[in-house]
Tab-separated table of C-alpha atoms (C1' of nucleotides) in Angstrom:
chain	number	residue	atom	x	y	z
A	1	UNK	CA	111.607	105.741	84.701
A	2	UNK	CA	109.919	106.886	88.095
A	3	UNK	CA	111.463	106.897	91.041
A	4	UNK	CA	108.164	107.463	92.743
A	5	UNK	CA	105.615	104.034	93.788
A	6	UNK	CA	102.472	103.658	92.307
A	7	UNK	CA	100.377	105.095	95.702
A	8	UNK	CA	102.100	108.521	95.503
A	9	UNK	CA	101.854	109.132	92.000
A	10	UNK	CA	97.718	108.179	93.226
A	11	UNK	CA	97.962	111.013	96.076
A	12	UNK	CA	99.756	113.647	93.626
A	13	UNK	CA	97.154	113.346	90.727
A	14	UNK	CA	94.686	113.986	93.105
A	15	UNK	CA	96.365	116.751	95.186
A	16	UNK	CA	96.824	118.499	91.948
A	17	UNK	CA	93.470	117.914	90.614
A	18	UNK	CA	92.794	120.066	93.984
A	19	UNK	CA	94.997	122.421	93.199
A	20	UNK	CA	96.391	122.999	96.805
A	21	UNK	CA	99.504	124.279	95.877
A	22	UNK	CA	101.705	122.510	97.690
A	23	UNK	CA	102.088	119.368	95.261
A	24	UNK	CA	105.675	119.958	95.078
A	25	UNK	CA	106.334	119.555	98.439
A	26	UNK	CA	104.132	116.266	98.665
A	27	UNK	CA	106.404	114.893	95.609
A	28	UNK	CA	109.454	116.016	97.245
A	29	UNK	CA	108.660	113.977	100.397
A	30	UNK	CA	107.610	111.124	98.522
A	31	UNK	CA	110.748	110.977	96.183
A	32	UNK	CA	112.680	110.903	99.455
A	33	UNK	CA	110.307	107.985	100.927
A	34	UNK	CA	110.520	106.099	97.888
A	35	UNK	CA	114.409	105.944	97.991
A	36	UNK	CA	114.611	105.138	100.851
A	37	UNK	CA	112.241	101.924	100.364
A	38	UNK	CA	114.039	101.152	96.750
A	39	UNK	CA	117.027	101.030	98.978
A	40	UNK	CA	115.644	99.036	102.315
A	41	UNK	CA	114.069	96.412	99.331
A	42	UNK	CA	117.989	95.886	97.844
A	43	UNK	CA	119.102	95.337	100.989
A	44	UNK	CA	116.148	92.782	102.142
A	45	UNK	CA	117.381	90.888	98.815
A	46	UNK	CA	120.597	90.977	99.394
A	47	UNK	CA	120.838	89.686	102.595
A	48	UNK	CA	118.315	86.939	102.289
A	49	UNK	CA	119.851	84.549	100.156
A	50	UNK	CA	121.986	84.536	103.562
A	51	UNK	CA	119.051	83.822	105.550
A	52	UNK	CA	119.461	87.162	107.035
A	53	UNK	CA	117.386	90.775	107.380
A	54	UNK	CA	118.359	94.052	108.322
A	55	UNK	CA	116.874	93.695	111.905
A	56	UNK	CA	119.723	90.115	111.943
A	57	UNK	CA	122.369	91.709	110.271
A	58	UNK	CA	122.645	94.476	112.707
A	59	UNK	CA	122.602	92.212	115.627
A	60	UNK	CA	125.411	90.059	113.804
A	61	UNK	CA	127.580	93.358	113.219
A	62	UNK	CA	126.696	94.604	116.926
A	63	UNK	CA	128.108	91.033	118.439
A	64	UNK	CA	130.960	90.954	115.732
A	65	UNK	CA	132.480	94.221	117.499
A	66	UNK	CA	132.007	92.586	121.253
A	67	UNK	CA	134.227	89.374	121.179
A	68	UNK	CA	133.071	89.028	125.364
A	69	UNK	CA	129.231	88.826	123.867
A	70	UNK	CA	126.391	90.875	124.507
A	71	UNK	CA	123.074	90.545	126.659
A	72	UNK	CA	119.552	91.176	124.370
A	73	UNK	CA	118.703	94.008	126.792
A	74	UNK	CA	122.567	95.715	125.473
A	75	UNK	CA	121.490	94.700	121.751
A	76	UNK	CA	118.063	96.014	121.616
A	77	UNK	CA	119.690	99.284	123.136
A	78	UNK	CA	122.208	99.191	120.458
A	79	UNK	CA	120.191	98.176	117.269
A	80	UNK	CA	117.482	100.522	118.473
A	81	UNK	CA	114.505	97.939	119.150
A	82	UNK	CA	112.398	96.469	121.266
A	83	UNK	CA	113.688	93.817	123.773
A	84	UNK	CA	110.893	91.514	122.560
A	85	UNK	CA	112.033	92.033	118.864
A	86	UNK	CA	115.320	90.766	119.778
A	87	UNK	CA	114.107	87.722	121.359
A	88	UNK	CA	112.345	86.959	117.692
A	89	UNK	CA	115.811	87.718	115.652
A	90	UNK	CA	117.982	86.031	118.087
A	91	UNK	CA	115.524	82.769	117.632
A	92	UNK	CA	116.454	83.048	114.232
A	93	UNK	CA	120.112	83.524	114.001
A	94	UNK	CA	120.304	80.926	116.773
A	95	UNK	CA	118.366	78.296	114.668
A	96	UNK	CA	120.228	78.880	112.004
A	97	UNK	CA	123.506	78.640	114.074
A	98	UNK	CA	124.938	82.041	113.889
A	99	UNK	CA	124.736	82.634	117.285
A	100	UNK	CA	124.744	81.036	120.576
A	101	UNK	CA	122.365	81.899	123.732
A	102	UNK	CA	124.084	81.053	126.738
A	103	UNK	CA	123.199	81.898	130.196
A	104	UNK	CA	125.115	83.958	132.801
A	105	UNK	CA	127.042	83.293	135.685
A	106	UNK	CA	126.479	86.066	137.324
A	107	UNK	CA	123.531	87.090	137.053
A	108	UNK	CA	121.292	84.459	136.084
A	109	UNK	CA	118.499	86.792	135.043
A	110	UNK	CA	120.524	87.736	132.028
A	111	UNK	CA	121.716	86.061	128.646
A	112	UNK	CA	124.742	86.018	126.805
A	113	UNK	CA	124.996	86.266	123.102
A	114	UNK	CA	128.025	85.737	121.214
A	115	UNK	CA	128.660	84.738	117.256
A	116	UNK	CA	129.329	81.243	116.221
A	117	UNK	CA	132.323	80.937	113.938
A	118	UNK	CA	129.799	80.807	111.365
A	119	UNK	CA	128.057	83.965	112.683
A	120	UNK	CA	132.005	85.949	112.684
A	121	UNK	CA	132.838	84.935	109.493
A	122	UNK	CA	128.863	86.173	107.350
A	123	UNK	CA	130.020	89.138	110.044
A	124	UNK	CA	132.839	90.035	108.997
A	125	UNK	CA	132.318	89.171	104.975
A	126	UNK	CA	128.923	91.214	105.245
A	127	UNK	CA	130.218	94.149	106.476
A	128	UNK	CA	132.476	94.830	103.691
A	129	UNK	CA	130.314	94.144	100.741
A	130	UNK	CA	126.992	95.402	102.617
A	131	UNK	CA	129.329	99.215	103.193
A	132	UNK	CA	130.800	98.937	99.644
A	133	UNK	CA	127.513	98.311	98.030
A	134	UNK	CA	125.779	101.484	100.188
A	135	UNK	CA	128.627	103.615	99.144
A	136	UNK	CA	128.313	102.604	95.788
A	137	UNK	CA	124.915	104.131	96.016
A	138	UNK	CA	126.426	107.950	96.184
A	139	UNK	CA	129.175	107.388	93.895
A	140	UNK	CA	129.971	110.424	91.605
A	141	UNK	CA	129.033	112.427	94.964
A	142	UNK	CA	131.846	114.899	95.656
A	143	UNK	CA	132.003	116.531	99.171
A	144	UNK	CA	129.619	119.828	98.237
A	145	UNK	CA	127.021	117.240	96.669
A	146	UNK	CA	127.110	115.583	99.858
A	147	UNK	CA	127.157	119.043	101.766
A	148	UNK	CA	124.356	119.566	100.014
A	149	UNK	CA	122.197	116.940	100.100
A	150	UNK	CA	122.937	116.398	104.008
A	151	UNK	CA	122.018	120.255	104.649
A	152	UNK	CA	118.484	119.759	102.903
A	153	UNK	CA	117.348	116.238	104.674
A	154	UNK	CA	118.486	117.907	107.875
A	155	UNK	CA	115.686	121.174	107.148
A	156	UNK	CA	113.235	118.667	106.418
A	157	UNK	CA	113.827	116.581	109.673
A	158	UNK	CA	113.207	119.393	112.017
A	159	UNK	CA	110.273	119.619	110.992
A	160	UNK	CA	109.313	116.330	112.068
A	161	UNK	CA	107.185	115.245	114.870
A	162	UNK	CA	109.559	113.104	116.441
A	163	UNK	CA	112.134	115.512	116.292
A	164	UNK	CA	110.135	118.083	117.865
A	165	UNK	CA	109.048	115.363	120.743
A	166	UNK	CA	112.567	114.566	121.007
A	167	UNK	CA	113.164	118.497	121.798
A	168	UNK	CA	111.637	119.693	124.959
A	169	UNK	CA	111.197	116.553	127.291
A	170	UNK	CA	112.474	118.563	130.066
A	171	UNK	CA	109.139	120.314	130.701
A	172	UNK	CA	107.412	117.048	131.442
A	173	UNK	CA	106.759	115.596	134.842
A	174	UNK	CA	107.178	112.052	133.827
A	175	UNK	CA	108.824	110.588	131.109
A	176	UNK	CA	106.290	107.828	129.476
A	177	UNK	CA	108.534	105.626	128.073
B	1	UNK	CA	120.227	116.392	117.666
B	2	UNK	CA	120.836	113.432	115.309
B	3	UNK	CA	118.827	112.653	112.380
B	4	UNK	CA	120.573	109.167	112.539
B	5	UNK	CA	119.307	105.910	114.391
B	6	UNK	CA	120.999	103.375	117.263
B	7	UNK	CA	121.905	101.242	114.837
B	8	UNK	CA	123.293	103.862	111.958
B	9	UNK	CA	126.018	105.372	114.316
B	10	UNK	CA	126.925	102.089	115.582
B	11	UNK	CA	127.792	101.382	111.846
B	12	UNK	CA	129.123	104.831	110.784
B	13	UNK	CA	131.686	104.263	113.873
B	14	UNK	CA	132.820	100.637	112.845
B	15	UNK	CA	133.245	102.059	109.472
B	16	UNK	CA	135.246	104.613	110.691
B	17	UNK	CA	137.540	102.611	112.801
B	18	UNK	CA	138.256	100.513	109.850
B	19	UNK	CA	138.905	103.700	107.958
B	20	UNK	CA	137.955	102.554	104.345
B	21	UNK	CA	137.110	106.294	103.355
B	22	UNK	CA	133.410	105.746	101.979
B	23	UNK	CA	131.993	107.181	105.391
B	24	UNK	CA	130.673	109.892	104.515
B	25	UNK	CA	128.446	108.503	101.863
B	26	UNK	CA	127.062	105.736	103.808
B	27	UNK	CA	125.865	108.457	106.445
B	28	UNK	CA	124.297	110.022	103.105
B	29	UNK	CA	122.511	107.236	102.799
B	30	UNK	CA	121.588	106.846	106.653
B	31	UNK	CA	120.409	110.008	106.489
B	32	UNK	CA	118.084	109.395	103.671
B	33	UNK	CA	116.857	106.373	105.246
B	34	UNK	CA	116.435	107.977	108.906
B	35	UNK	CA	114.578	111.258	107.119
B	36	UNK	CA	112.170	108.205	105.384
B	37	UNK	CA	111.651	106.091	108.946
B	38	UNK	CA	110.921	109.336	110.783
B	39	UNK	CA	108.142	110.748	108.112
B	40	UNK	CA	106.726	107.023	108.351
B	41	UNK	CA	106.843	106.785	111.587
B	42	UNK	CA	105.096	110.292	112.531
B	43	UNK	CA	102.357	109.077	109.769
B	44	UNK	CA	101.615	106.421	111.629
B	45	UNK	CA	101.192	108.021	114.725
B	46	UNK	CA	98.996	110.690	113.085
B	47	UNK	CA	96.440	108.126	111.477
B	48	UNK	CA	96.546	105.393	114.331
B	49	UNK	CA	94.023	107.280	116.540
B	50	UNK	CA	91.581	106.833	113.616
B	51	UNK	CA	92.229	103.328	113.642
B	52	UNK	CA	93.967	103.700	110.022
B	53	UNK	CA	97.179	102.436	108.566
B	54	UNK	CA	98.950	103.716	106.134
B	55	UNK	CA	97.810	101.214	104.173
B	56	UNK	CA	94.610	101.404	104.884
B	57	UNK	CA	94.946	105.232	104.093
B	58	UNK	CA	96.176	104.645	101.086
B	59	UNK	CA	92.519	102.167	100.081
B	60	UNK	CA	90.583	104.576	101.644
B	61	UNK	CA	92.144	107.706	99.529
B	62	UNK	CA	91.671	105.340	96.200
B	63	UNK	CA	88.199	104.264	96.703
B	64	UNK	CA	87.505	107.971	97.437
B	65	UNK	CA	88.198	108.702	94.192
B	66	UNK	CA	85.902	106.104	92.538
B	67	UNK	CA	82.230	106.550	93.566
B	68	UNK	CA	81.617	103.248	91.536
B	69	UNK	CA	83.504	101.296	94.307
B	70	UNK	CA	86.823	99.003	93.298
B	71	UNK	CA	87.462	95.246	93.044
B	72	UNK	CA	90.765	94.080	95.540
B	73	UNK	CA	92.335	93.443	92.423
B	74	UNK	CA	92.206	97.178	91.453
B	75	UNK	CA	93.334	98.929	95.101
B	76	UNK	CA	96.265	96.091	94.997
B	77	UNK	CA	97.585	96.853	91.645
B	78	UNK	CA	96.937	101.102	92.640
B	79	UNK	CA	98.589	100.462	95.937
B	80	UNK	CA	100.881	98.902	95.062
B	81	UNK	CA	100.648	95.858	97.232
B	82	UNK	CA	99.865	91.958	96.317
B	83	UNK	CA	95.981	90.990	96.656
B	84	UNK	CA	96.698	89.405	99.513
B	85	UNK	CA	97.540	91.687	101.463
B	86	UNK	CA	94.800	94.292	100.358
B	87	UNK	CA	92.481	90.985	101.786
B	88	UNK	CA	94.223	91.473	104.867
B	89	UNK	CA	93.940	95.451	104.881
B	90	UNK	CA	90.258	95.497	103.739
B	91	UNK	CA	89.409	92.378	106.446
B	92	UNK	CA	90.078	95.743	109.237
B	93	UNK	CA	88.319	98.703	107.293
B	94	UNK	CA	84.843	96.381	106.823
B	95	UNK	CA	85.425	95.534	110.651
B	96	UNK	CA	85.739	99.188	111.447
B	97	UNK	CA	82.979	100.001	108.825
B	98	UNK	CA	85.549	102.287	106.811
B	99	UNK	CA	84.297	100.303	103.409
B	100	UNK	CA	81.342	97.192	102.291
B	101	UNK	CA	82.083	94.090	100.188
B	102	UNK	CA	79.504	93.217	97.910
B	103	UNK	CA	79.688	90.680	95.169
B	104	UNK	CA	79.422	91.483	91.642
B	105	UNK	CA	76.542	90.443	89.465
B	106	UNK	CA	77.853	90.324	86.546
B	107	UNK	CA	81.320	88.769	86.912
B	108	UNK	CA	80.906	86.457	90.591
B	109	UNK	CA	84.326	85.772	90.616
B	110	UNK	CA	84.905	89.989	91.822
B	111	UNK	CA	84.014	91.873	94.820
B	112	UNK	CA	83.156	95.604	95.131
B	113	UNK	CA	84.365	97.666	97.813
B	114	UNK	CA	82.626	101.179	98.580
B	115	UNK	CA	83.394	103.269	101.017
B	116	UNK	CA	80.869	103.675	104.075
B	117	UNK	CA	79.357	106.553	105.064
B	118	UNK	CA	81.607	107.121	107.948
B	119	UNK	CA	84.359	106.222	105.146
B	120	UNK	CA	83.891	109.284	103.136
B	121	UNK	CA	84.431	111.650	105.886
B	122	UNK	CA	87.179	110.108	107.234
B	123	UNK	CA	89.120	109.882	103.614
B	124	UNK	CA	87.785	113.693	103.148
B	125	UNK	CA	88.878	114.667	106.007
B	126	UNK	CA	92.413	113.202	106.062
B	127	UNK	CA	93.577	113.795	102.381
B	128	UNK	CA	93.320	117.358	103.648
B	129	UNK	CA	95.031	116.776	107.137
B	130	UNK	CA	97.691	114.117	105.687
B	131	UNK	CA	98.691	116.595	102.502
B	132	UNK	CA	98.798	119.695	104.591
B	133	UNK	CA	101.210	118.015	106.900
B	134	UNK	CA	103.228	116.112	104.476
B	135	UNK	CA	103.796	119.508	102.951
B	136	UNK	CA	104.204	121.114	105.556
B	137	UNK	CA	107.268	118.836	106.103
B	138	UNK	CA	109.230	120.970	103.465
B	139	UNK	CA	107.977	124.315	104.258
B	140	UNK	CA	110.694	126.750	103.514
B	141	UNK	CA	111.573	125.135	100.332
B	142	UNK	CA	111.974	126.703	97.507
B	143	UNK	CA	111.897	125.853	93.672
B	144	UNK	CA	115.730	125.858	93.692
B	145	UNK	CA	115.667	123.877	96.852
B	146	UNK	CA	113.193	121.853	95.538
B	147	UNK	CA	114.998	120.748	92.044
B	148	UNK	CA	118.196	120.291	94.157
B	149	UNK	CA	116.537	117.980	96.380
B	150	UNK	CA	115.527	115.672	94.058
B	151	UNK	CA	117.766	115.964	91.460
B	152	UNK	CA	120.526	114.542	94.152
B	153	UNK	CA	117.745	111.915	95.628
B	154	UNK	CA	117.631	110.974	91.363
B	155	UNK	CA	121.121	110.659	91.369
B	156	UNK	CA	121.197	108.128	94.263
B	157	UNK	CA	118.144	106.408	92.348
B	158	UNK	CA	119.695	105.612	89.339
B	159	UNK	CA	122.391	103.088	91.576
B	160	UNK	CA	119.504	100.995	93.098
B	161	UNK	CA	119.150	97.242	92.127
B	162	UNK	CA	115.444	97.774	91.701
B	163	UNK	CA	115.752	100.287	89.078
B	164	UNK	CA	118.417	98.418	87.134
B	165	UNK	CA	116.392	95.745	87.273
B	166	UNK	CA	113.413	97.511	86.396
B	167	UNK	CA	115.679	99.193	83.090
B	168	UNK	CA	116.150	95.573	81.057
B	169	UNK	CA	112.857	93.616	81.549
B	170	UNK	CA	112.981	92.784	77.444
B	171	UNK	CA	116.628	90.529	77.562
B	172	UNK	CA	114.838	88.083	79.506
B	173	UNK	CA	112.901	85.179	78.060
B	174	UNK	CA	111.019	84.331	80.667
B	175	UNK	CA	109.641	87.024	83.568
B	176	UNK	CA	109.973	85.098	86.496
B	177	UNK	CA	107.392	87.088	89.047
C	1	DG	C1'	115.351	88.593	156.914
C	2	DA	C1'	111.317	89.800	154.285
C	3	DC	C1'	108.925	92.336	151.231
C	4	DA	C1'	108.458	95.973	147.619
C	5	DT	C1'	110.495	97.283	143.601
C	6	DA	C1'	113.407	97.044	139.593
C	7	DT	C1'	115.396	94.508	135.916
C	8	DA	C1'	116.122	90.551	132.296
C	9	DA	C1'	114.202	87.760	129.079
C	10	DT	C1'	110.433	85.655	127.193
C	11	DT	C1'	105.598	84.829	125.747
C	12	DA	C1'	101.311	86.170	123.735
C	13	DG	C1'	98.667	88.863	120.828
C	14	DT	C1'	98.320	92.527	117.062
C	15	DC	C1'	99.487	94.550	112.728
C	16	DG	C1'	101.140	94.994	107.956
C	17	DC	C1'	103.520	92.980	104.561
C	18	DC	C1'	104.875	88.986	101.703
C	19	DA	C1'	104.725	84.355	99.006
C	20	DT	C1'	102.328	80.297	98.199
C	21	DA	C1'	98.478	77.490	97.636
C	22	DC	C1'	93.604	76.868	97.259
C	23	DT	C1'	88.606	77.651	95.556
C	24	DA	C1'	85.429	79.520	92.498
C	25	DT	C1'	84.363	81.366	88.259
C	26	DA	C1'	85.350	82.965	83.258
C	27	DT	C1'	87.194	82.349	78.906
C	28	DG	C1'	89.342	80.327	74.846
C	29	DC	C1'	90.128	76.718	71.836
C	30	DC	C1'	89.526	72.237	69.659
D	1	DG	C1'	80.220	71.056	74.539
D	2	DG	C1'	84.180	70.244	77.243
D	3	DC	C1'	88.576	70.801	78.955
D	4	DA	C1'	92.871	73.709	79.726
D	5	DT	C1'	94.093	77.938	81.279
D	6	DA	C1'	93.595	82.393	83.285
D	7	DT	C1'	91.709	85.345	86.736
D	8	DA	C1'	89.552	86.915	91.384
D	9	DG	C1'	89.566	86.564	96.020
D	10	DT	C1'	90.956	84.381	100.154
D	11	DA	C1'	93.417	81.321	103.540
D	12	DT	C1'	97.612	80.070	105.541
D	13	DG	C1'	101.882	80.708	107.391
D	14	DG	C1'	106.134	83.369	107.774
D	15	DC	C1'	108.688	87.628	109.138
D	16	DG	C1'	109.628	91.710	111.754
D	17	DA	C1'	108.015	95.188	114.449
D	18	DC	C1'	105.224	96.663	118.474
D	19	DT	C1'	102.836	96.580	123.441
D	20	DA	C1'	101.542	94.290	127.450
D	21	DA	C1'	101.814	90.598	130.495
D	22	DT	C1'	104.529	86.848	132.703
D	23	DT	C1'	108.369	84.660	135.019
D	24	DA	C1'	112.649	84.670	137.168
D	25	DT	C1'	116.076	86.935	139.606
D	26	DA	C1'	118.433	91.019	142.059
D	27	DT	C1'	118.409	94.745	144.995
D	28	DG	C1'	117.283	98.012	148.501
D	29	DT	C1'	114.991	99.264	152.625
D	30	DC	C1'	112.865	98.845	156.996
DNA sequence: GACATATAATTAGTCGCCATACTATATGCC
DNA sequence: GGCATATAGTATGGCGACTAATTATATGTC
């Protein structure tokens, strides 16, 4: 059994056939990139027969912590996203009656999202089972495992890109974004 | 600097208030997924001035490898990805003349797909780029580091649905995809 | 008070992925 | 030989993400 997807075992063969020498780091990154899309597939199946995704159940935990509601703008802020992404998940969480859109008082520019009692109760049922079952993922970890594991993703992230982006936006004259 | 995203601390601090003591291995597995996002999301940015996809990488790398040219049927089941969507993929490399379809003579049911001219150089070209960098990714690691690594990312493995799944095909009388 | 600017949400269009359904062609069996 | 079935590729439509543009409303300044 491989944890590894077809298209990477693809790139090694040929890497090595090339001999570059660095095939063990290219199957390194891939075993992390394939774990982490074994696990975003369980969840996607887990949560559909709900009628939910990841992108929906996020919002739905987001609103379950704010009884008052919450505006798109504060839940695309929140979850991470686009404003124009949350438009598309609220849509359908409000079609299928988890949620209600209703408009404010004062200011009329802005919406206000809150759960349906339908919405509170996947909320609240989700959350337990959906942190159980990630949990359940690590179990037999012990705190140095953990220790471990943690300390090696974190050398590998700062090497990324984004991280390094993320790192010295002081020195520019405008921020793009 | 956090590896994690919006919508993993938002989580990881629910979690916590509720204090059901299986934190700290759901922000194991945030951090996996985070590490996975960022690496995806930096690939993307690295191939999209090309006018490539990861996807489309990935077709481009295979065909590469076969001078004879591929049917859709072969890049889906190498990438790992349904026909359909290699239909989709292929659809934007023809447009950007990356790759030609031609039909077969001898079965007319299949299509070959070659890769242009301008193809070759740019799937030369990038295997080089793309490995260098994915490797580059883990620079610093060594073969202790290394078996660490994915001996832990293994561990987590072995709990997916997908895997178990994947582990008792035979019970079943009937395979259902 | 009016106009420029900022902000909120949505719409429209793109992309990559999927599942499903269709068309064309091969193949196997009676 | 002819019909059922399998296979190849594509079309269609859905989802979730993005950017850019649009519309409505606030706000701040002269």
């Amino acid at each position: 059994m491989e944890i590894l997807e077809q298209k990477h075992i693809a790139l090694l063969t040929e890497a090595d056939r090339r001999g570059d020498g660095a095939t063990a780091n290219l199957r390194l990154c891939f075993e992390v990139i394939a774990l982490a899309a074994a696990i975003d597939r369980d969840c996607a199946a887990r949560l559909a027969p709900h009628n939910l995704s990841e992108g929906k159940f996020v919002l739905l935990f987001l609103l379950h912590q704010m009884a008052d509601g919450l505006s798109p703008h504060e839940l695309a802020d929140r979850a991470g996203v686009t404003r124009a992404t949350v438009t598309g998940l609220l849509d359908g969480l409000e079609r299928d009656v988890f949620v209600t859109r209703q408009q404010s008082k004062d200011d009329r520019r802005k919406v206000l999202v809150r759960l349906s009692p339908k919405g509170q109760d996947a909320a609240r049922e989700l959350f337990d089972t959906h942190t159980r079952w990630i949990a359940s993922l690590f179990a037999g970890f012990d705190e140095s495992d953990r220790q471990a594991l943690s300390a090696l993703l974190q050398r590998a992230w700062r090497n990324t890109d984004g991280r390094r982006k993320a790192m010295q936006p002081k020195a520019e004259s405008e921020i793009t974004q």
